[in-house]
Amino acid sequence: MIPLQVTLVEVGPRDGLQNEAQPVSAAHKIELVHRLQAAGLREIEVTSFVSPKWVPQMADNTQVMAGLQREAGVRYSVLTPNLKGFEAAVADAAHRPDEIVVFASATEAFSQRNINCGIEESIERFRPVVAAAHALGIKVRSAISCALGCPYQGEVTPDEVERVVKLMKAIGVDHCGVADTIGVGTPKRAQAALERALKHYPVDRVSGHFHDTYGQALANIYACLELGIHTFDASVAGLGGCPYAKGATGNVGTEDVLFMLNGLGIDTGIDLNRLIDAAAFISGVLGRKPVSRTGNALLAKRMQAVT
Ligand code: HMG
Ligand code: MG
């Protein structure tokens, strides 16, 4: 039986916007987060504390975190690749994240391109980050990139995914996210990778992160629902891509996932209409239509209603 309730982790402000070439102001990023929380999102990945030379779009991380009007019950997370990033993320005690995300690749080649070191070395960088986060009562989530395919290596096996799952578990990471960074996964392969995470983490600590490059993300999410997995990342308006994964399009659109979950009678606590407001807002800022099918369909309907 598939789950009755699902948690959607909104990653648009980070995974979505990190790849934008045009500048997006901190004020617009903050407004986006406010609209997402107003729509009922309870987990929001806000920004990343990575090198501004590598990802300039996230250089305003401190300003964005400080500008949030937080809502009770919402978990705000940020990406931290190393202790330097973690220390910057927690420096201002009044605006600390509730959760941090450490990210490693299932393949050596992508690890080198994304964070300039091998897998084992990246885990060693995370070890003190995990300890420091736990000392402050901050949860740690992992993202295992390229779990279903790698732009440099090609095919990725479940064994390669499980290797990183075990390394993350060994350093005390609380939650295991499995990511199809380039969106090449198909349902059976998604199940095979996520099953490896389930061997080491309970189902409420495992999530799927699917990019929609080949239009497989909803099918992959459904396949994971069949395993009982009930936490998925998604990106409003289908924003994004990864700067180190050429050709990778955005994460699956949050409104596309929500439309499917609503149709399945699965509770998320998210209001589709208000989510569309958030999608319309950020699409207006970027000056283009959403990538998500549901976003476009419902915005077209709204236009019809006013003409
Ligand atoms: P590096 O060049 O190897 O690091 O970068 P370094 O330790 O040699 O430092 C070089 C410079 O960066 C130094 O500054 C450091 O101070 C600075 P300089 O002396 O040259 O002026 N530095 C930092 N500055 C700010 N914040 C930091 C930080 N660390 C060092 N945290 C590093 C290593 C990891 C920093 C770099 O490779 C980096 O920032 N990479 C960006 C990775 C990234 O953000 N990728 C996109 C997110 S992952 C993703 O999207 C996938 C995901 O969505 C899941 C999926 O779909 O797969 C999560
Ligand atoms: Mg991603």
Coordinates of N, CA, C and O and ligand atoms in Angstrom, one line a residue, residues 14-15 18 49-55 79 81-82 84-85 103 114-116 125 143 145 179 181 209 211 242 244, ligand 1:
R14 N 17.1 26.9 -3.5 CA 18.6 26.5 -3.5 C 18.9 25.8 -4.8 O 19.5 26.3 -5.7
D15 N 18.3 24.5 -5.0 CA 18.7 23.7 -6.2 C 18.2 24.4 -7.4 O 18.8 24.4 -8.5
Q18 N 20.3 28.1 -7.8 CA 21.7 28.1 -7.9 C 22.3 28.1 -9.3 O 23.4 28.5 -9.6
F49 N 25.9 27.3 1.5 CA 27.1 28.0 2.0 C 28.3 27.3 1.3 O 29.1 26.6 2.0
V50 N 28.3 27.6 0.0 CA 29.4 27.0 -0.8 C 30.3 28.2 -1.3 O 30.0 29.3 -0.9
S51 N 31.3 27.9 -2.0 CA 32.2 28.9 -2.5 C 31.5 29.8 -3.5 O 30.9 29.3 -4.5
P52 N 31.5 31.2 -3.2 CA 30.8 32.1 -4.2 C 31.5 32.1 -5.5 O 30.9 32.5 -6.5
K53 N 32.8 31.6 -5.6 CA 33.5 31.6 -6.8 C 32.9 30.4 -7.7 O 32.8 30.5 -8.9
W54 N 32.5 29.4 -7.0 CA 31.9 28.2 -7.7 C 30.5 28.4 -8.0 O 30.0 28.1 -9.1
V55 N 29.7 29.0 -7.1 CA 28.2 29.2 -7.3 C 27.9 30.6 -6.9 O 27.4 30.8 -5.8
L79 N 22.7 24.0 2.4 CA 23.8 23.1 2.0 C 25.1 23.6 2.5 O 25.4 24.8 2.4
P81 N 29.2 22.3 2.3 CA 30.1 21.3 1.7 C 31.3 21.0 2.7 O 32.0 20.0 2.4
N82 N 31.5 21.9 3.7 CA 32.7 21.7 4.5 C 32.5 22.5 5.8 O 31.5 23.2 5.9
K84 N 34.0 25.1 6.8 CA 33.9 26.6 6.5 C 32.5 27.0 6.2 O 32.0 28.0 6.8
G85 N 31.8 26.3 5.4 CA 30.4 26.6 5.1 C 29.5 26.4 6.3 O 28.6 27.3 6.5
F103 N 26.6 16.8 0.9 CA 26.3 16.1 -0.4 C 27.6 15.5 -0.9 O 28.7 16.1 -1.0
N114 N 32.2 18.4 -8.9 CA 31.3 19.2 -8.1 C 31.9 19.8 -6.8 O 31.7 20.9 -6.5
I115 N 32.8 19.0 -6.2 CA 33.4 19.6 -4.9 C 34.9 19.4 -4.9 O 35.5 19.6 -3.8
N116 N 35.5 19.1 -6.0 CA 36.9 19.1 -6.1 C 37.7 18.2 -5.2 O 38.8 18.5 -4.7
R125 N 35.6 15.3 5.1 CA 35.2 16.7 5.3 C 33.9 16.9 6.0 O 33.7 17.9 6.8
A143 N 22.7 14.2 0.6 CA 22.2 14.1 -0.8 C 23.3 13.3 -1.5 O 24.5 13.7 -1.5
S145 N 24.5 12.3 -4.8 CA 24.3 12.7 -6.2 C 24.6 11.6 -7.2 O 25.4 10.7 -6.9
A179 N 19.7 11.0 -4.9 CA 19.4 12.0 -6.0 C 19.8 11.5 -7.4 O 20.9 11.0 -7.6
T181 N 20.6 13.2 -10.1 CA 21.1 14.6 -10.5 C 20.8 14.9 -12.0 O 20.5 16.1 -12.3
H209 N 15.2 12.4 -4.7 CA 15.4 13.7 -5.3 C 15.6 13.5 -6.8 O 16.6 12.9 -7.2
H211 N 15.5 14.7 -10.7 CA 15.5 15.7 -11.8 C 14.7 15.1 -12.9 O 14.6 13.9 -13.1
C242 N 21.9 21.4 -12.2 CA 23.1 21.4 -11.4 C 24.2 22.0 -12.3 O 24.4 21.6 -13.4
Y244 N 27.2 21.6 -12.4 CA 28.3 20.7 -12.7 C 27.7 19.4 -13.5 O 28.4 18.5 -13.7
Ligands
HMG1 P1 38.0 24.1 -3.3 O1 38.4 25.2 -4.3 O2 38.5 22.7 -3.5 O3 38.2 24.5 -1.8 O4 36.4 24.1 -3.3 P2 39.4 25.1 -1.0 O5 39.2 24.6 0.4 O6 40.7 24.9 -1.7 O7 39.1 26.7 -1.0 C1 39.1 27.5 -2.2 C2 38.5 28.8 -1.9 O8 37.1 28.7 -1.5 C3 39.1 29.5 -0.6 O9 39.0 30.9 -0.9 C4 38.2 29.1 0.5 O10 38.2 30.0 1.5 C5 36.9 29.2 -0.2 P3 40.2 31.8 -1.4 O11 41.3 31.6 -0.5 O12 40.5 31.2 -2.8 O13 39.7 33.2 -1.5 N1 35.8 28.3 0.4 C6 34.6 28.7 0.7 N2 34.0 29.9 0.6 C7 32.7 29.9 1.0 N3 32.0 28.9 1.5 C8 32.6 27.7 1.6 C9 34.0 27.6 1.2 N4 34.8 26.5 1.2 C10 36.0 27.0 0.7 N5 32.0 26.7 2.2 C11 34.2 23.6 -2.4 C12 35.7 23.2 -2.5 C13 33.4 22.5 -1.9 C14 34.1 24.8 -1.5 C15 33.8 24.0 -3.8 O14 34.1 23.0 -4.7 C16 32.4 24.4 -3.9 O15 31.9 25.3 -3.3 N6 31.6 23.7 -4.8 C17 30.2 24.1 -5.1 C18 29.5 22.8 -5.0 C19 28.0 23.1 -5.2 O16 27.4 24.0 -4.6 N7 27.4 22.3 -6.1 C20 26.0 22.5 -6.4 C21 25.2 21.9 -5.2 S1 25.1 20.1 -5.2 C22 23.7 19.7 -6.1 O17 23.1 20.6 -6.7 C23 23.3 18.3 -6.1 C24 22.0 18.1 -5.2 O18 21.0 19.0 -5.6 C25 21.6 16.7 -5.3 C26 21.5 16.3 -6.8 O19 20.6 16.7 -7.5 O20 22.3 15.5 -7.0 C27 22.4 18.4 -3.8

